[in-house]
Each structure stands twice: as structure tokens, then as C-alpha cells.
XYZ file of C-alpha atoms in Angstrom:
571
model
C 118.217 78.834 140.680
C 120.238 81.089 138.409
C 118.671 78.725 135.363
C 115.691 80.755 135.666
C 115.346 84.014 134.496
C 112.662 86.580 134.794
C 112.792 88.784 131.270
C 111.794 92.515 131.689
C 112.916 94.068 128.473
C 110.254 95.502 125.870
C 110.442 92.605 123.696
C 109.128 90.451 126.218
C 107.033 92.956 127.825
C 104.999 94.675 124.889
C 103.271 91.424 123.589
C 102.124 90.387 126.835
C 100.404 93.838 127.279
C 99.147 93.753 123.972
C 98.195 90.340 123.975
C 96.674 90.358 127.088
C 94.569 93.909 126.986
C 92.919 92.640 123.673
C 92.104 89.162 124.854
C 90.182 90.851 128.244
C 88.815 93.420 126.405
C 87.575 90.471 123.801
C 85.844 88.750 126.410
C 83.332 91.585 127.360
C 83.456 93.085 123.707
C 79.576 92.573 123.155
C 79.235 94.843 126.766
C 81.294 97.072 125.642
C 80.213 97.441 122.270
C 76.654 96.413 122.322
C 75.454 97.837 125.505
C 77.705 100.614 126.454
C 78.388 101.341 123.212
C 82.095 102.369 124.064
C 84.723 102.892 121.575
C 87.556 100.045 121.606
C 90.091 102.840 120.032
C 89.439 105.218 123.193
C 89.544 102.639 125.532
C 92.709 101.378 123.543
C 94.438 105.049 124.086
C 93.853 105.237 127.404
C 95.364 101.644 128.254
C 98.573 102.979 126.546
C 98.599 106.056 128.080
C 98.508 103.791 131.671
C 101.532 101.956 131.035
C 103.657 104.965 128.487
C 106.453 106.341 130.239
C 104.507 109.240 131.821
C 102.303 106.464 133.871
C 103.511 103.315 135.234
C 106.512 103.384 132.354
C 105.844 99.979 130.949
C 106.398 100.490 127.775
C 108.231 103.745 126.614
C 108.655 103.244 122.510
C 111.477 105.962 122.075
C 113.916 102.684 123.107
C 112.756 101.095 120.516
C 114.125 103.424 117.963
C 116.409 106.451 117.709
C 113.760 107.877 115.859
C 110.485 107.040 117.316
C 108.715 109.950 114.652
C 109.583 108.018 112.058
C 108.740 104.192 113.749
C 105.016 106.463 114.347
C 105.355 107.391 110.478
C 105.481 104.021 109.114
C 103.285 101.972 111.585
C 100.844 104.734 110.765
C 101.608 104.132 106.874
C 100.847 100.229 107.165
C 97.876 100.619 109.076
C 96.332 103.071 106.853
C 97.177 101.041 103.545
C 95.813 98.245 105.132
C 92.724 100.107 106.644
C 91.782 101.800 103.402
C 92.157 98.903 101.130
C 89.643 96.890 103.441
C 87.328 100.215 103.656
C 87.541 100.506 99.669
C 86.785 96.574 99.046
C 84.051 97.005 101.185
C 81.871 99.989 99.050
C 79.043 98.768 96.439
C 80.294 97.921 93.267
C 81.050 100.841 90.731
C 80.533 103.595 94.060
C 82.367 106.215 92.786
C 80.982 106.111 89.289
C 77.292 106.204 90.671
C 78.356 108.779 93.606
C 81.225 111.487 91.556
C 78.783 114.660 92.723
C 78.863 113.198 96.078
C 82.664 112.429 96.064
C 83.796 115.279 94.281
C 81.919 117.583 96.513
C 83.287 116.121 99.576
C 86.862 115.690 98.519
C 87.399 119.143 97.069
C 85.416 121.979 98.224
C 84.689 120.563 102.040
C 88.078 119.236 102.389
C 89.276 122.558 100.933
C 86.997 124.344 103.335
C 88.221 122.138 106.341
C 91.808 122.859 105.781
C 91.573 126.420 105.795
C 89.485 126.194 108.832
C 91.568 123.831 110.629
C 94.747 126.227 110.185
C 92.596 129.615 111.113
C 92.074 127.552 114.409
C 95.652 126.738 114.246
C 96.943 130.298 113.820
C 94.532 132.068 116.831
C 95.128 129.570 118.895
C 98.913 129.139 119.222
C 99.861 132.718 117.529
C 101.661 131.595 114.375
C 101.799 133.102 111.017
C 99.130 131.494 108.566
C 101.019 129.731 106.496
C 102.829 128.167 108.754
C 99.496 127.287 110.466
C 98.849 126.199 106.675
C 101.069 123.578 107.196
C 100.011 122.111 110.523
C 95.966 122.028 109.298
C 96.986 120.227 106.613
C 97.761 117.310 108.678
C 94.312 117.799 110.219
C 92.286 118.104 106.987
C 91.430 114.135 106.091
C 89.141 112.440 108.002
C 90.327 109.529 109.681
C 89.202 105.747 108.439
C 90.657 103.816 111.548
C 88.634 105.936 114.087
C 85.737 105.968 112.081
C 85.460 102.267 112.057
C 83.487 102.407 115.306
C 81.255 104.654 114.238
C 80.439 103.195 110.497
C 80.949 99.460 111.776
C 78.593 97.555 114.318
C 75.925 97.149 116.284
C 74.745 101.165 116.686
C 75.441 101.649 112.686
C 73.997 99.157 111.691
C 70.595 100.368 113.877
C 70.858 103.933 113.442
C 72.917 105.129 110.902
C 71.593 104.422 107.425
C 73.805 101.987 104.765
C 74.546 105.323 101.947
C 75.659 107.596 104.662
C 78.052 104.860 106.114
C 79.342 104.472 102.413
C 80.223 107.732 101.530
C 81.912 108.160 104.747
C 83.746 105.613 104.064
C 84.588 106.429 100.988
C 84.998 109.855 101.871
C 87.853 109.105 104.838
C 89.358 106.211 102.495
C 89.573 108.591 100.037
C 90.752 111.860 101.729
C 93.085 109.991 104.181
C 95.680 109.967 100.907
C 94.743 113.610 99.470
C 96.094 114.819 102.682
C 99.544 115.275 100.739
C 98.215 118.139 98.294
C 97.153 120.479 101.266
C 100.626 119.550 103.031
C 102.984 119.815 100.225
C 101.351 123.306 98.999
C 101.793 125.081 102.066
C 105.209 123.380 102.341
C 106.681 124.732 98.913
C 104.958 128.246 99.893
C 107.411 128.330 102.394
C 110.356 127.427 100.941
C 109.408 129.271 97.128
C 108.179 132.254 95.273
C 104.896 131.822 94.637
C 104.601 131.032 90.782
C 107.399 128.395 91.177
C 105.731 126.723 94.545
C 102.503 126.859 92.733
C 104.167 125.044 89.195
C 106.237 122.442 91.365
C 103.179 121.502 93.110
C 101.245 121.084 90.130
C 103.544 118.575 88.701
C 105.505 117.324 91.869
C 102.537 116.809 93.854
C 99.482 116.280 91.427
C 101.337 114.323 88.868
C 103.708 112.223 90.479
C 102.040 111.336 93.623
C 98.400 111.999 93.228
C 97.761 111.646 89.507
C 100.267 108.099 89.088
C 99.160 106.771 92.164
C 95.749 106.791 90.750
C 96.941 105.329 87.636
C 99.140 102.259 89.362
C 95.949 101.433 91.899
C 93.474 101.346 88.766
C 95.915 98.940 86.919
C 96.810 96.933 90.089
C 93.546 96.466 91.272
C 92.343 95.569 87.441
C 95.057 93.160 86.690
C 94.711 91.303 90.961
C 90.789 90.691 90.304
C 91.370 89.272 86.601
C 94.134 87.075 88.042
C 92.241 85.889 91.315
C 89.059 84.936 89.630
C 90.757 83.235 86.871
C 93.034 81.224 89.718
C 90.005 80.736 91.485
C 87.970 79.347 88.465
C 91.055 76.876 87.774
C 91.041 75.979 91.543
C 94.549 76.848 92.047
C 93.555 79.049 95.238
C 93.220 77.726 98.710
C 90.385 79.629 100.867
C 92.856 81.436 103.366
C 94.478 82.827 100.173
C 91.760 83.727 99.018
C 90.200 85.771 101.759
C 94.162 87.676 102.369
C 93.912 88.824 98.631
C 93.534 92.053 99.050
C 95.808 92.344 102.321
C 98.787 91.211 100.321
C 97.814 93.653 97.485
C 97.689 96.742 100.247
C 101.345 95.540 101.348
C 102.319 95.328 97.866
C 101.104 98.469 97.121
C 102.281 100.306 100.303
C 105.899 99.250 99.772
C 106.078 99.501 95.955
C 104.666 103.466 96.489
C 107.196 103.785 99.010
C 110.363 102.748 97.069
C 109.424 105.204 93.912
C 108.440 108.318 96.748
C 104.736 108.792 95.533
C 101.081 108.510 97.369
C 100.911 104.885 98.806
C 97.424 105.089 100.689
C 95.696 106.647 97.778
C 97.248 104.454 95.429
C 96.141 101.497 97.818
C 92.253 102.683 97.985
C 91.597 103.270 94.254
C 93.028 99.890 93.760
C 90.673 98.362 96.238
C 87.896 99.543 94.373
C 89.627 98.910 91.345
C 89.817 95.455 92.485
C 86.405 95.309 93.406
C 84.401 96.925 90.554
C 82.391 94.400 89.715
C 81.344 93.284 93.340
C 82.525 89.761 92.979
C 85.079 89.665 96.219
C 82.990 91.741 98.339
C 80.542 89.656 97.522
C 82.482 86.017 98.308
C 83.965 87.376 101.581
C 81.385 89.547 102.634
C 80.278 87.592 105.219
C 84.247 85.581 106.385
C 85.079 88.105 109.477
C 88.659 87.613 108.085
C 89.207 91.365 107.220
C 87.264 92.623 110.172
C 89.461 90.321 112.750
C 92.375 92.273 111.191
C 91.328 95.430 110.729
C 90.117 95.563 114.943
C 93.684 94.423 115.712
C 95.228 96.779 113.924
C 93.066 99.891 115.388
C 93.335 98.307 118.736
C 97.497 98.074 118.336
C 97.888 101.401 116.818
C 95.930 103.541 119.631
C 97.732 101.444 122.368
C 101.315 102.139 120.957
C 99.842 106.255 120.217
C 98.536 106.271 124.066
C 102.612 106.182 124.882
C 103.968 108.560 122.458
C 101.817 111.440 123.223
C 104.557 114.352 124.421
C 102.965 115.163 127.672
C 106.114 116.815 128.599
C 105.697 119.517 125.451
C 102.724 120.968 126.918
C 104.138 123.929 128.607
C 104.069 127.963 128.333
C 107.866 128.108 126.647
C 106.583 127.117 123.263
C 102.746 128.264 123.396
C 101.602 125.356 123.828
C 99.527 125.959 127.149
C 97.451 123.121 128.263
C 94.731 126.140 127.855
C 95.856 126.704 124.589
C 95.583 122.872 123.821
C 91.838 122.773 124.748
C 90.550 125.899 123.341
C 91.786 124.059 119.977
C 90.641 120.766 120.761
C 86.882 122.358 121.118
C 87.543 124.517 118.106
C 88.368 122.136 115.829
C 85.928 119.704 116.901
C 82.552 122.133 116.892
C 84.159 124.650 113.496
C 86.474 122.384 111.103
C 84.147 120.008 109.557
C 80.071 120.755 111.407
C 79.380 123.966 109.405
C 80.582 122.918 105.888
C 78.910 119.746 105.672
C 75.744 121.038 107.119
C 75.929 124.195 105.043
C 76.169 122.644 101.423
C 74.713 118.599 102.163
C 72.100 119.851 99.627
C 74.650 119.672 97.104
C 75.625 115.976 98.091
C 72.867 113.491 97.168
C 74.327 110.981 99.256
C 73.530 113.137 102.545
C 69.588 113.388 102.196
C 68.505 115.422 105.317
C 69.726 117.791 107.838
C 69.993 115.211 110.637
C 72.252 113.323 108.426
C 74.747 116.396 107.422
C 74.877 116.903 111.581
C 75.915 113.125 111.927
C 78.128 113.117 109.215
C 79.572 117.269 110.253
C 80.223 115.719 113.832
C 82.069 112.649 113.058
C 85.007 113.498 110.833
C 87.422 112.291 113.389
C 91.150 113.169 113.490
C 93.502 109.897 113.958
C 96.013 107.831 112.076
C 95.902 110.137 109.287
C 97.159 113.145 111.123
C 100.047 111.734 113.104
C 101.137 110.037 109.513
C 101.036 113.538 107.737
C 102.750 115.672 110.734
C 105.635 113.395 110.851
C 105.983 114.084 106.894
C 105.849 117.847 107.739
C 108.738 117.444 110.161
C 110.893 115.206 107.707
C 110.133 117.671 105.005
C 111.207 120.254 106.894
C 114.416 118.737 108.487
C 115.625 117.527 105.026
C 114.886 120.758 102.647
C 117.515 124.140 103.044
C 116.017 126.908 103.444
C 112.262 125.753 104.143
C 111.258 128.846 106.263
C 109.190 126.346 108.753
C 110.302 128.975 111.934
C 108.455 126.707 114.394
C 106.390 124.360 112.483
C 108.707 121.329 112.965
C 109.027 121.605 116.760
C 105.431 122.471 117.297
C 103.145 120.275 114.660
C 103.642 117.009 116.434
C 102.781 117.649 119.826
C 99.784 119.885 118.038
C 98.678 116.858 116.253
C 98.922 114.322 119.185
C 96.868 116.700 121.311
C 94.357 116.920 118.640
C 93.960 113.188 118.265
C 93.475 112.151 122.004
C 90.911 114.913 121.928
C 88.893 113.113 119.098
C 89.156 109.955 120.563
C 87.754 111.206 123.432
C 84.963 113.253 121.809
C 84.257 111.007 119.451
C 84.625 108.204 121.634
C 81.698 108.868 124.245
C 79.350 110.676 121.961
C 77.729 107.667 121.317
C 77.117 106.423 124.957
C 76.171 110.168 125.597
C 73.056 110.486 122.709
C 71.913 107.103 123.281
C 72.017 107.898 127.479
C 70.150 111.112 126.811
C 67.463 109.519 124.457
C 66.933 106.770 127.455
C 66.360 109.633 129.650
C 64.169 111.517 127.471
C 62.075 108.415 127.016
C 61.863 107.729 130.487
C 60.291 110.677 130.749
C 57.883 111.534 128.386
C 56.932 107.439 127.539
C 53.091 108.645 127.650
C 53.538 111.009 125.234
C 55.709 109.049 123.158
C 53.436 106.364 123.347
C 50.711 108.951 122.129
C 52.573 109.994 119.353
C 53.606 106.462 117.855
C 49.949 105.948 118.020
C 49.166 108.763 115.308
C 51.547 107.779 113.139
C 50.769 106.399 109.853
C 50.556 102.478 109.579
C 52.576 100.366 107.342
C 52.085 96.263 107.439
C 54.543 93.803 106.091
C 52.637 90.434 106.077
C 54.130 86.684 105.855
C 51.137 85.533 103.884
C 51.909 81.698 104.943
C 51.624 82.152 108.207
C 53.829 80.034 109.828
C 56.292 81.938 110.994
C 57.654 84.694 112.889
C 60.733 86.238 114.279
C 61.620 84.896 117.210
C 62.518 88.316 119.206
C 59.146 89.460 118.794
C 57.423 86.566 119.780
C 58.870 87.798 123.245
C 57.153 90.744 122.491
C 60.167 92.883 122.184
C 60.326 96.156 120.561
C 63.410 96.293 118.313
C 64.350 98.978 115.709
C 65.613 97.348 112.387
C 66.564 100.042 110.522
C 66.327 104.151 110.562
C 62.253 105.384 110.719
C 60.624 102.006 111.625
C 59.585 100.482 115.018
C 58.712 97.413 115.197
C 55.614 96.572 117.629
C 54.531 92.576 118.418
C 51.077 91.713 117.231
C 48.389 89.195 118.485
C 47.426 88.610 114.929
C 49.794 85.006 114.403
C 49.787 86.166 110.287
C 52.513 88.777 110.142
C 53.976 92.076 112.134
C 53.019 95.348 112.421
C 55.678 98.195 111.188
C 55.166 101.913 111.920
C 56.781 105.161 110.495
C 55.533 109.042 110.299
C 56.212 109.276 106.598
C 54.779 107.131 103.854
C 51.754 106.736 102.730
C 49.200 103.744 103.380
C 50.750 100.907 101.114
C 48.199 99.141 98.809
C 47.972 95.103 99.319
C 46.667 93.403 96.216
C 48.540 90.146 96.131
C 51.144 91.790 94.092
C 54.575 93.081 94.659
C 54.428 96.693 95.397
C 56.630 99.573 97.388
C 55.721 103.009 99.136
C 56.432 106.219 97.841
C 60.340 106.738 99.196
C 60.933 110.249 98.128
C 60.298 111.146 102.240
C 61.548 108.200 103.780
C 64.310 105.390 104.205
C 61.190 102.696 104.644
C 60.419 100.523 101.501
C 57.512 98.449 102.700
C 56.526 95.647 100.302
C 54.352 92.731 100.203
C 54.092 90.014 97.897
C 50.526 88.407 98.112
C 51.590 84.572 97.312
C 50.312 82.078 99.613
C 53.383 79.630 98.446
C 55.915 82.463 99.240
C 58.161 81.582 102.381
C 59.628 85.253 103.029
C 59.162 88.161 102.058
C 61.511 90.972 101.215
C 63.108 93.329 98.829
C 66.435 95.327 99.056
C 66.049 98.798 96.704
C 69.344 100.435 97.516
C 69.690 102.870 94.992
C 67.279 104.339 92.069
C 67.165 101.488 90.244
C 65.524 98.471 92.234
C 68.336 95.973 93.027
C 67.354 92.310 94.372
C 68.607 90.770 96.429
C 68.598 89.773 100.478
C 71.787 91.462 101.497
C 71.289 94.198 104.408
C 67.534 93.201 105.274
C 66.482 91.509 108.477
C 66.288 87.794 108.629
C 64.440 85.967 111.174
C 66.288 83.551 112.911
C 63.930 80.776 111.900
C 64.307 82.335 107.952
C 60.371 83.496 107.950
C 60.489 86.528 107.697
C 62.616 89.122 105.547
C 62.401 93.561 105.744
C 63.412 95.180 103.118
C 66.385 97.702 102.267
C 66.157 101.708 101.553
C 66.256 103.826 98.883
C 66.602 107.842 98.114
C 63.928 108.038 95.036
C 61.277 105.480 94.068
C 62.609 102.389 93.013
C 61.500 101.393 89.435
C 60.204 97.339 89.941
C 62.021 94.574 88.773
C 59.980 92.217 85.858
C 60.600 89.057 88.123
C 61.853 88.299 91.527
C 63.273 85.692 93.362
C 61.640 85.338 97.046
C 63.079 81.749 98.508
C 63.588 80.293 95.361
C 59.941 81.089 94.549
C 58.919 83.271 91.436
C 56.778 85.846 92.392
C 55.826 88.351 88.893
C 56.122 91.791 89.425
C 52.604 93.436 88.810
């Protein structure tokens, strides 16, 4: 009997948690995504926080390490390169050329504006001077790119959150999550300098080195990795899973090379994924491979289980002002004040937000995650290593700060999904007469499948399904095509040509192509310019039947296009 052992130390234990929570929580993953619409990362937290050492005591990852901060700092560090490299290979080709007003407004006056913001909250709340408050917002001023995922990614994006907005919030947290250093390292150098010298050694400490050459080694990373991968892939020297873990093993690459010379490794690691990606052709081959997904949900779903046992439940007590009370008067704050008001106040001034209701959506989720707990764990080495840095109680306070921040976004932003979508079930239970009245004096737009054969299965069971922001989709007796309705555009005209719907008021493009030989039907206009193609548009499961894309301004019409490998002209 003594030949068998039973092993209780944390490196037997932590993979069978970890193993085990993600395989249950894959087997109900469409319930829990699809119907309940709950967040993975918030259900993730909350597992860790069950078996951390304050709980059942599990797992407790200070024996990992003598310095768990710093374990936090890097596993924070790899899943952000990681995260952000995905997120930027992922954006349309050439996005930040077409979107700079949108970009630049976002990642320098709002960012600016949610900084200062975060640390007013920051110094009223715990009673700290401002620049030491500086400090600690700065951790909070990026949006974070992990937590967003669930938002920007799946079934409930896809359905009600239109395909620009989730770009330029992606772009904007992929972006932003690495700019976090400029806000941190100014307030930092305030402390420790005069202000004309902390104001020059920022400049070209902070700017140059690590903001200005990071840019410069992800544009010339990512240019050189695409030239080299298409021309291995043209020679056929490149197997398929290489392929498809390209631009993993470039973020890794990145992340460490950034690390050994000391400047900005996750904004070196996004502009090279878009670097990499200018010209569309990798999102384009692995759009559709699940490869980068897989890996990116592991990730998110590791990293919120190991944060649910680090958070310092024992720091929250009156001795250092950090009073439970204290803790959720800033948790509110910040969530309602550091990011709603500026977005909604100056969206007019960013083309890629279009209406109000989209400045609220993208004001309310600007979540705080990875990001932070990376950036306060750089405050507190910063402030550990430098003589004289004048921090008084940053270093001792920031991290539980930041911690108690992030489980209150989770939280927040991880039920205010199931919340709007319960209320709008209510509200629809209730007034369905009226609603029905309404939908009935709305204007009517038609997309027809002029052969007649077929139609999407889903509504043949007489479902109603919404495919994408503004249109409801109704089944129809009439065996030719489907009825579409939406309160903004006006009455198409059907001539047998190709044609589109004035868009300035509306996300709905409705075409029709009148050719009796043409098997689907369907468009995508993503952008001002009219753009071909079948990507993002609804396919019926028996292919009969395409809906076309969105657009901001009306579309100029291509000279020819390409409907099921039948040329239709453009009238």
C-alpha cells in the first residue's frame, strides 16, 4: 500500500482545477453564452475566488513565488501580447489609415480625459494627494482587450452590436492597453523630479524609447513576418498548423525581445499585428480556423481564474483607507464617470461612433482588467527600485486599489448583458400589442431570391430572428423571397438591377439583383466605398439566400459583381 501515493501539492492540484473548470464550463458554453448570455471571465473570477486561499484554500499562488506581484506582472504581460496581437490581426486591412480621426481621438484626448478622471475618483475617494492619485489612475486609464472579448466577440455582438463599433473598440483597447505607460511614467517622474526635468525625461525616456521605437520595431517586424510567410507559403515550405500559429510566435517574439531591451512590448506587439496584416491576406486565410479564438478563450479563462486568488481580501480594512465603503463608492464612480461622459460628450467627433446609442454602448463598456493589474505592478516596481520617488503610499495602496477595481468590472460588466436583454424580454412581454402596432407602421424593405427555390431554413419555421442592428426579419407566405423591415430607409426601387437604399440614416443596405439565373443574393458595403464580397452577411444554411453588410454613407456601386459565380452588371 505505501506504492500508492495521493499528490496534494499545487503542481498536481492547479491543472486539475483548471483543466477540469474549463472542460465543464465547455460543455454548457452555448447555455451560457448563447442563452444566458453570461460572461466566461466573471464566471472564471469567481471559480478562483472559491478555491484562493480566502475560500476553500485550494490554490493560494503566493507559494508559487516569493514574489507573486511580479508572477501577476508577467502572466499579465504574455496574455496581453498575445491578446492584442490576435485583436490587431483581426481589424480590416489598412484600419488605422482609413480610421486616424477616429483613433487619434480616442487614444489622446478621451484617454487623456479618462486618466484624469480616473485619479479625481482616486484622490476623493481614498484621500490622497493628486499626483499620487495620478499615478494609481494611470493604471486604470486603458481599456481592457481580454475583458472586452465577451462583449466584441459572439453570439450577442454579432446580433446587436454593429461590425465598425466592434472594430474601433478593438482597436481602441489593443491600442491603449500599451499607451498605458505614458500616463504612468509621467506622474511617476513628477514625483521623483522638478518639473522641467520630469517633463524632458519623459519626453525622451518614455515617448522615444518605449513608445516611439516600439512603434518602429512592430512596423518592421510585422512587414518583414508577412513578406516572409507568404513567400514560404507560395514555395510550400509551410505546414498548416504553422501557418495558423504565425502570428502567436511573432507576439512571443516580440514580447520577450521588448522585454530584454526595457521598452513597450504590448504596443510594439499590436502595431506589428497590423503591420503584419496590412494587406488583409492572413486575416483573410485564417479568418474562419477557430485556432486563435481556442487560444485566446483559454488564456482569458486562465488569467481570471489565477486573478480570482490573488485579490488581497485581507487589505480591505480602515488602517490604510481602504474601507470596504471606500472600495465601492469607487467601484460605482469609476464605472458610471471615467469613460460614459467623454465618449458620449465628443462621439460626434469620432466617425466611427455614428449615434448616441452607440457612444452609450461604447461609454459603458471600457472595462478595467489585465491591463490594470499589469500597469500597477509596474508602479510598485518603479517605486521600490528608484531613491527618492516620493510615492508616500502609492506602492502599498495601488494594488489592492486596482484588484478591487477589476472584480468590480467583471462584475458590472459581466451581467450587463443578461440584465438589458432580461429587461427588453420584459418590456416586450408587456407591451407585444403595441409593439406589434408599431412594426406594422414601419417602412417596408424586400430582399427577393428571384429564383425561387430557396429559403432559409429558420424561417421556414416561421421564426423571427434579428440578423443584424435595425432589421427584423418576419416569415412570409409568398414561397419567392422574405420580407425585411426597418423605421429608416426609404422604399427601395426593384428594376432588375443592382441597387442600395439611401444609408446616410441607417445600418440596412437592402439590395436586389433582378436576374432570374442568380442563386443568392447579397452585397457587403462596409465602408464608403462599396466593397464585395460575402464576408459578415447571412447565409442560409441551404446557400439561397445572402443579406447584405452596412455602411455609414452611401456606397458608390461597383461596375461588376460577382453573385455565385454569376455576373450580374451594375446598372
Amino acid at each position: 500500500m505505501s506504492e500508492i501515493q495521493i499528490h496534494t501539492d499545487q503542481l498536481q492540484v492547479v491543472p486539475a482545477l483548471l483543466g477540469g473548470f474549463i472542460f465543464i464550463l465547455g460543455l454548457c458554453s452555448l447555455i451560457v453564452k448563447e442563452r444566458l448570455y453570461l460572461s466566461e471571465t466573471l464566471l472564471a473570477t469567481i471559480f478562483g475566488i472559491a478555491i484562493g486561499p480566502y475560500a476553500l484554500n485550494w490554490i493560494d499562488p503566493s507559494d508559487w513565488s516569493s514574489d507573486e506581484k511580479a508572477l501577476s506582472q508577467e502572466f499579465s504581460r504574455y496574455a496581453l501580447a498575445i491578446k492584442v496581437m490576435i485583436a490587431g490581426v483581426t481589424l480590416p486591412k489598412k484600419y488605422f489609415m482609413r480610421e486616424w480621426k477616429s483613433m487619434g481621438m480616442l487614444l489622446l484626448p478621451v484617454m487623456s480625459v479618462m486618466w484624469l478622471i480616473g485619479s479625481a475618483i482616486v484622490k476623493f475617494t481614498f484621500n490622497i494627494s493628486f499626483l499620487h492619485a495620478l499615478a494609481i489612475g494611470a493604471c486604470m486609464a486603458p481599456t481592457d482587450l481580454v475583458l472586452a472579448n465577451g462583449i466584441l466577440k459572439g453570439i450577442f455582438a454579432e446580433s446587436h452590436v454593429p461590425r465598425h463599433l466592434r472594430n474601433v473598440l478593438t482597436a481602441e483597447s489593443g491600442a491603449n492597453d500599451g499607451l498605458g505607460y505614458l500616463m504612468l511614467f509621467l506622474a511617476l517622474y513628477l514625483m521623483r523630479m522638478p518639473g522641467g526635468q520630469a517633463i524632458g525625461t519623459w519626453f525622451y525616456a518614455t515617448w522615444g524609447y518605449k513608445i516611439l521605437l516600439s512603434i518602429g520595431i512592430g512596423i518592421v517586424a510585422g512587414f518583414i513576418a508577412r513578406k516572409a510567410l507568404r513567400y514560404a507559403e507560395a514555395a510550400g515550405w509551410v505546414d498548416k498548423e504553422s501557418f495558423l500559429s504565425a502570428s502567436i510566435t511573432l507576439a512571443l517574439l516580440l514580447a520577450g525581445v521588448c522585454r530584454i531591451i526595457g521598452t513597450d512590448d504590448i504596443l510594439c506587439c499590436f502595431v506589428a499585428a497590423n503591420s503584419f496584416t496590412w494587406d488583409d491576406w492572413f486575416r483573410v486565410e485564417t479568418k474562419d480556423k477557430g485556432l486563435q479564438e481556442t487560444l485566446i478563450s483559454l488564456i482569458s479563462l486562465s488569467f481570471f481564474i489565477y486573478f480570482g486568488t490573488i485579490i488581497p481580501w485581507s487589505a480591505y480594512t480602515s488602517t490604510n483607507m481602504l474601507n470596504p465603503w471606500r472600495i465601492v463608492v469607487a467601484i460605482i464612480l469609476m464605472m458610471c464617470l471615467r469613460r460614459l461622459p467623454a465618449i458620449v460628450l465628443s462621439y460626434k467627433f469620432i466617425p466611427a461612433i455614428r449615434t448616441w446609442q452607440e457612444a452609450l454602448f461604447a461609454g459603458w463598456f471600457g472595462p478595467i482588467g489585465v491591463s490594470a493589474i499589469f500597469y500597477s505592478v509596474e508602479a510598485i516596481k518603479q517605486l521600490e527600485e528608484k531613491e527618492h520617488s516620493n510615492g508616500g503610499r502609492v506602492k502599498d495602496i495601488v494594488y489592492p486599489i486596482i484588484c478591487a477595481i477589476v472584480f468590480g468590472s467583471v462584475i458590472v460588466h459581466g451581467v450587463t448583458v443578461p440584465l438589458v436583454l432580461m429587461g427588453k424580454r420584459v418590456k416586450t412581454t408587456l407591451s407585444a400589442s403595441a409593439s406589434s402596432i408599431w412594426n406594422q407602421s414601419n417602412r417596408r424593405m424586400s430582399v427577393r431570391s428571384l429564383s425561387g427555390q430557396r429559403r432559409s431554413r429558420k424561417l421556414d419555421r416561421g421564426d423571427s430572428q434579428s440578423f443584424m442592428p435595425g432589421i427584423s426579419a418576419v416569415s412570409t407566405a409568398d414561397k419567392r423571397g422574405l420580407s425585411f423591415y426597418t423605421s429608416s430607409p426609404p422604399e427601395p426601387d426593384y428594376n432588375n438591377d443592382l441597387r442600395n437604399t439611401d444609408t446616410n440614416n441607417t445600418e440596412a443596405v437592402c439590395i436586389n439583383i433582378g436576374d432570374n439565373n442568380a442563386e443568392a443574393v447579397g452585397v457587403n458595403l462596409r465602408s464608403s466605398t462599396a466593397e464585395v464580397a460575402f464576408n459578415d452577411t447571412l447565409v442560409s444554411e441551404d446557400n439561397g439566400l445572402y443579406i447584405a453588410g452596412q455602411s455609414g454613407a452611401p456606397p458608390s456601386l461597383p461596375e461588376r459583381v460577382v453573385i455565385a459565380d454569376k455576373n450580374v452588371d451594375a446598372k
